[in-house]
Tab-separated table of C-alpha atoms and ligand atoms in Angstrom:
chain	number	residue	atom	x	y	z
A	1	UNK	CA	126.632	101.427	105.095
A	2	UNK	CA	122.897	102.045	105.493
A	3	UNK	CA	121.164	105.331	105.040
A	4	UNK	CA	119.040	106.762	108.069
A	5	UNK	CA	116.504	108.423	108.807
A	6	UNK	CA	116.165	109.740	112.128
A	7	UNK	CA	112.679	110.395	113.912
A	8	UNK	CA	112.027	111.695	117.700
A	9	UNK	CA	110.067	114.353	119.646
A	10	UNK	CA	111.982	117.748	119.883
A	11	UNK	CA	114.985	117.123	122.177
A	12	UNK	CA	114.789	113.310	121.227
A	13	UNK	CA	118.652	113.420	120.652
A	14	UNK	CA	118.479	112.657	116.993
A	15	UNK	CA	121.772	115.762	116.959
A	16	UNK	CA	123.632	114.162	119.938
A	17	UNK	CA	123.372	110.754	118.223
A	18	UNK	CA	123.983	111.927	114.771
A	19	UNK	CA	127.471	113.897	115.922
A	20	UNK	CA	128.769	110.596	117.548
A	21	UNK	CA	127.610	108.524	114.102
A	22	UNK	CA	129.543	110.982	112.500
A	23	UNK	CA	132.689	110.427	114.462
A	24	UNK	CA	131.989	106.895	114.636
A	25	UNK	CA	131.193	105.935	111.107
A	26	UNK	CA	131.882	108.574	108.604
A	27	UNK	CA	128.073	109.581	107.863
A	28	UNK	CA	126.890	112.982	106.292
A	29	UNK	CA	124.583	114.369	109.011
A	30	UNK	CA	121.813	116.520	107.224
A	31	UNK	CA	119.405	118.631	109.586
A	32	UNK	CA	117.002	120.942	108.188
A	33	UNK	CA	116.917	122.462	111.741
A	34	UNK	CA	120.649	123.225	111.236
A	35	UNK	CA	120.177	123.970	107.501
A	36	UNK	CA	117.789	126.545	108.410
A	37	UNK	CA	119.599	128.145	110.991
A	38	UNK	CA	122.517	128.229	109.493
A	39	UNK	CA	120.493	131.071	106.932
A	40	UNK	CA	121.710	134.769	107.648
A	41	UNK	CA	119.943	135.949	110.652
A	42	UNK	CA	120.541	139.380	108.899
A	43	UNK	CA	118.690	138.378	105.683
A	44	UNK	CA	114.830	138.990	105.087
A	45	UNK	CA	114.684	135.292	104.993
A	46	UNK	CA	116.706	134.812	107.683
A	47	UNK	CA	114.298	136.822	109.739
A	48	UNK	CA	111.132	135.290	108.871
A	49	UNK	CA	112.400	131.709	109.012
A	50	UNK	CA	113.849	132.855	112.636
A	51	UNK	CA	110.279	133.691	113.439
A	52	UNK	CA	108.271	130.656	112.664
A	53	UNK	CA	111.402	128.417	114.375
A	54	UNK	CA	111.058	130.573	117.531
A	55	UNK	CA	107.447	130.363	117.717
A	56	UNK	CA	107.455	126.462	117.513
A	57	UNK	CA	106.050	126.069	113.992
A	58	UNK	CA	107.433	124.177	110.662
A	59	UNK	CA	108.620	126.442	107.612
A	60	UNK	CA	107.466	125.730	104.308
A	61	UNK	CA	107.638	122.728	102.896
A	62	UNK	CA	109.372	124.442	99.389
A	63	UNK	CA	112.200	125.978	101.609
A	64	UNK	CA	112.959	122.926	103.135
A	65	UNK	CA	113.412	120.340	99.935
A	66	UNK	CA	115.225	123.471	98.219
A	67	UNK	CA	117.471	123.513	100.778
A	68	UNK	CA	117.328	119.491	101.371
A	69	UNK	CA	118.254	118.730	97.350
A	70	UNK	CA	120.978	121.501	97.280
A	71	UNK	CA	122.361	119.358	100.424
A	72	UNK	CA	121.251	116.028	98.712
A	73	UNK	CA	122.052	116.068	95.274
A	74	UNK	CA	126.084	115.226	94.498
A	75	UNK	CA	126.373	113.414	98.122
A	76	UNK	CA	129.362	110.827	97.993
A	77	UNK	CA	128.923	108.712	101.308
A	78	UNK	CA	126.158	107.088	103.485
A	79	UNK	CA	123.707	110.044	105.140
A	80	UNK	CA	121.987	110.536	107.988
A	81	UNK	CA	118.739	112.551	108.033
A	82	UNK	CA	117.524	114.310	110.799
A	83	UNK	CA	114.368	116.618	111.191
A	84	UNK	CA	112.566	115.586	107.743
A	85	UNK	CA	110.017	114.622	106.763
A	86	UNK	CA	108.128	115.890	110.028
A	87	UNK	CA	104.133	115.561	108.264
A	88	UNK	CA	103.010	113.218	106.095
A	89	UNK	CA	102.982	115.507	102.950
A	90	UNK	CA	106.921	116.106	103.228
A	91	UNK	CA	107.353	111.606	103.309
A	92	UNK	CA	105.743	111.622	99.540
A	93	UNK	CA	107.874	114.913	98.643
A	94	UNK	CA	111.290	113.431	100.606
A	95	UNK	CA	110.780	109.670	98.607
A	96	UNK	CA	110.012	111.935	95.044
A	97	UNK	CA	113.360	113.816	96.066
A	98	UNK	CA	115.264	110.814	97.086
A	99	UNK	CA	114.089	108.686	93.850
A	100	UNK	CA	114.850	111.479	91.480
A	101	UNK	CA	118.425	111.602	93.294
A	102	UNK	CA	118.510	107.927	93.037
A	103	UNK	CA	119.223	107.712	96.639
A	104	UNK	CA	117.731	105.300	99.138
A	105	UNK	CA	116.626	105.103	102.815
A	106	UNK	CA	117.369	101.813	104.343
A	107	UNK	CA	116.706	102.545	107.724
A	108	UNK	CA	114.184	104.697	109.911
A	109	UNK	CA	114.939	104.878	113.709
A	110	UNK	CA	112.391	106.304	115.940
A	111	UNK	CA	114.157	107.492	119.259
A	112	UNK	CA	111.139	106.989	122.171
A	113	UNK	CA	111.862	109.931	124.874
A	114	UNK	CA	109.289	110.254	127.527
A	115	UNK	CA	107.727	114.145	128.082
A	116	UNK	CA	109.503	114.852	131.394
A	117	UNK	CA	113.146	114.023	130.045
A	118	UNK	CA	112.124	116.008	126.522
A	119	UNK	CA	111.851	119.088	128.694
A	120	UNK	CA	114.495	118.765	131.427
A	121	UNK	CA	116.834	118.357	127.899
A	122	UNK	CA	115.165	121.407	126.283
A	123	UNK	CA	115.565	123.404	129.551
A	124	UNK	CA	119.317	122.435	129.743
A	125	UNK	CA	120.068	122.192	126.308
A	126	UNK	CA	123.191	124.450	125.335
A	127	UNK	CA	125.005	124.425	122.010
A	128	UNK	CA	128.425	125.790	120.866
A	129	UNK	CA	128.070	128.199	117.666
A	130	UNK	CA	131.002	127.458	116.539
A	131	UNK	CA	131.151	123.684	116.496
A	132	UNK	CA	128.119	122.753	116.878
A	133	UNK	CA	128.657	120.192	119.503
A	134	UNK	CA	125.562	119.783	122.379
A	135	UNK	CA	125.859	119.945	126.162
A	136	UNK	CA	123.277	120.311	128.540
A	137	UNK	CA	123.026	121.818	132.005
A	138	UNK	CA	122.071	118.804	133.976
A	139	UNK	CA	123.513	116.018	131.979
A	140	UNK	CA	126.412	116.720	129.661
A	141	UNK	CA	128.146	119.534	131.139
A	142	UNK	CA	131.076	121.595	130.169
A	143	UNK	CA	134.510	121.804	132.131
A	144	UNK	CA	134.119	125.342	132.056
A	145	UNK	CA	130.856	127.279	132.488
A	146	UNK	CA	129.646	128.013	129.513
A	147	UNK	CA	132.356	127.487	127.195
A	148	UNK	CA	132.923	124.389	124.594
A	149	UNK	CA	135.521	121.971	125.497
A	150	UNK	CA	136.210	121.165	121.901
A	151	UNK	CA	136.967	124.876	120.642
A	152	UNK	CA	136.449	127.057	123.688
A	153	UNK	CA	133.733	128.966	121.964
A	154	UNK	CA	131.490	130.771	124.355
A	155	UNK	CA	128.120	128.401	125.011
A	156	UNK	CA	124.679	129.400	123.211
A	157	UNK	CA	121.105	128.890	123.680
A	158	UNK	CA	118.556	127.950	121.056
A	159	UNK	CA	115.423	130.716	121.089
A	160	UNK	CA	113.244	128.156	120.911
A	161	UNK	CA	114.555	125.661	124.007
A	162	UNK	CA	111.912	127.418	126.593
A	163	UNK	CA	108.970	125.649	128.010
A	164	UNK	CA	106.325	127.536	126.460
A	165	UNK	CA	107.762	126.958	123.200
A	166	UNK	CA	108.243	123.307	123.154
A	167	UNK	CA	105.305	122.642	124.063
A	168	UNK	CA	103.912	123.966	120.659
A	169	UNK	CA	106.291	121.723	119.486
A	170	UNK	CA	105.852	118.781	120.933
A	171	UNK	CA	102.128	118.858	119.925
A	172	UNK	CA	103.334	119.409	116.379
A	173	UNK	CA	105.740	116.521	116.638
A	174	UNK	CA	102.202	114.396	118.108
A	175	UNK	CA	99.590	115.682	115.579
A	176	UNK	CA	102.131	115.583	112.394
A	177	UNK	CA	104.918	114.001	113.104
A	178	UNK	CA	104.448	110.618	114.572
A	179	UNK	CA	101.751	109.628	112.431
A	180	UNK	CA	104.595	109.079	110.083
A	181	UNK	CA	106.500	106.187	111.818
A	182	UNK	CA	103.280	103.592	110.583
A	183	UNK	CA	104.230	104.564	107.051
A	184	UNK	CA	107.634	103.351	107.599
A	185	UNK	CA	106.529	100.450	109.895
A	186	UNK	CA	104.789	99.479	106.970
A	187	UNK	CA	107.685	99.610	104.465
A	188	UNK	CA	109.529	97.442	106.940
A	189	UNK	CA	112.144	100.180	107.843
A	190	UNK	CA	111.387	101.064	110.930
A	191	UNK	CA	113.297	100.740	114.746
A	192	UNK	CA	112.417	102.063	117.746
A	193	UNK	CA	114.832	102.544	119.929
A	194	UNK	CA	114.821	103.677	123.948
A	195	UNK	CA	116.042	107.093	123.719
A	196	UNK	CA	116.808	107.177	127.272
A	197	UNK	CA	118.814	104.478	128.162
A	198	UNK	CA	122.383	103.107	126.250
A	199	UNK	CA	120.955	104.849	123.034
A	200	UNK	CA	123.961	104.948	121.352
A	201	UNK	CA	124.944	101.557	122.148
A	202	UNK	CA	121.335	100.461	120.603
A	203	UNK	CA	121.608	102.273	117.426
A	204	UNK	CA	125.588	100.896	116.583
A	205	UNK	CA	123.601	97.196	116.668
A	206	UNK	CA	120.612	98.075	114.770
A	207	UNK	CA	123.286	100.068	112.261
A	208	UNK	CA	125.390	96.956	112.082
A	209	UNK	CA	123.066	94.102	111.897
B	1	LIG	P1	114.976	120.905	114.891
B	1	LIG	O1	116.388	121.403	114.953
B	1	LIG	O2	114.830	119.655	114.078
B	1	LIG	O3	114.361	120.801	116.262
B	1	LIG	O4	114.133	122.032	114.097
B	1	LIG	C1	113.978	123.333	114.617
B	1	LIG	C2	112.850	124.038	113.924
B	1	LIG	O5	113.135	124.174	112.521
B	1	LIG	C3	111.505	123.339	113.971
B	1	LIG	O6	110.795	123.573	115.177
B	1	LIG	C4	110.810	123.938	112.754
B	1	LIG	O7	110.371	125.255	113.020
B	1	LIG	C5	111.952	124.047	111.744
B	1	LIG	N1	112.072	122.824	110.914
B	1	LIG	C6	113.086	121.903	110.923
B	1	LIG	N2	112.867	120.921	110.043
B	1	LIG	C7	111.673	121.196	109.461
B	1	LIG	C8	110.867	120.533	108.479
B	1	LIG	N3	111.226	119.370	107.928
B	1	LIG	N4	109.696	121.120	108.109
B	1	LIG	C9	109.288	122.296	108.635
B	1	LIG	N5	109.990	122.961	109.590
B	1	LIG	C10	111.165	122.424	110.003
């Protein structure tokens, strides 16, 4: 099974379509969004990581490959990444990490989102703390308000879903992040995909071709 590498604006879906790859296929999902909150919101790092996250910024690149090779290294099955490498800098430091691992990437799909449905998803965007699993107000909702239908877990917001925030984010993902995908166009990895329309659908083919 191929190892992915998932790249979209903030709200692109790379989670949603990770969790049903997951169920589907077996993969590892790795997000350094989710590595980094899962940090103790307690802890001094906790707080200062919660800080940059909420104000739209990236963390350091150090705390993210520490946490990344602690994830990475001793993996058993086929991975998906998701939220790395988000600037130029962190591709060189994420093929270093992978080659040292002696892991590969064999695929890099680039979910293509248009502004309007990045921040209707961000707006309605709610996630269970307990499992994990993503609804959203206006197009995945729950049976009952605000509560999971997997585990029944009361219904959570991320700080950083509100307008004023992702836009700070979505310029990052413009200026850093998506000058990225030529690097992999040119290593002959890359998909884009309609991140709209029968996504999932889109990716199973491109996984299985
Ligand atoms: P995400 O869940 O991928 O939307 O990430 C949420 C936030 O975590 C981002 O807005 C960044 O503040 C931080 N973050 C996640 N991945 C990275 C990364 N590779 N480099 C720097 N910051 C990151």
């Amino acid at each position: 099974m191929k190892n992915i590498l998932f790249i979209a604006p903030p709200a692109g879906g790379k989670g949603t379509q990770s969790d049903m790859l997951v169920m589907k296929f077996g993969y590892e999902h790795i997000s350094t969004g989710d590595l980094l909150r899962d940090i103790d919101d307690n802890s001094a790092l906790g707080k200062k990581v919660n800080k940059i996250i909420d104000e739209g910024n990236l963390v350091s690149d150090e705390l993210i490959f520490e946490l990344l090779e602690e994830k990475l290294a001793g993996i058993d099955k086929p991975f998906i990444l998701d939220g790395v490498p988000r600037n130029i800098e962190q591709v060189y430091t994420l093929d270093k990490l992978l080659n040292k691992l002696g892991l590969n990437l064999d695929l890099v799909i680039n979910l293509d989102v248009s502004y309007e449905v990045l921040l209707k998803r961000v707006l309605g965007r709610m996630i269970c703390s307990n499992c994990k699993e993503i609804y959203n107000k206006f197009y995945k909702i729950p049976l009952k308000t605000d509560i999971c239908d997997n585990c029944g877990e009361v219904l959570t917001i991320r700080e950083d879903d509100t307008e004023e925030t992702f836009k700070v984010r979505y310029k990052t993902y413009i200026e850093n992040t998506k000058p990225i995908l030529d690097y992999y166009k040119k290593c002959g990895k890359l998909v884009t995909i309609n991140g709209e329309d029968n996504v999932f659908e889109n990716i199973v083919s491109v996984i299985e071709k």
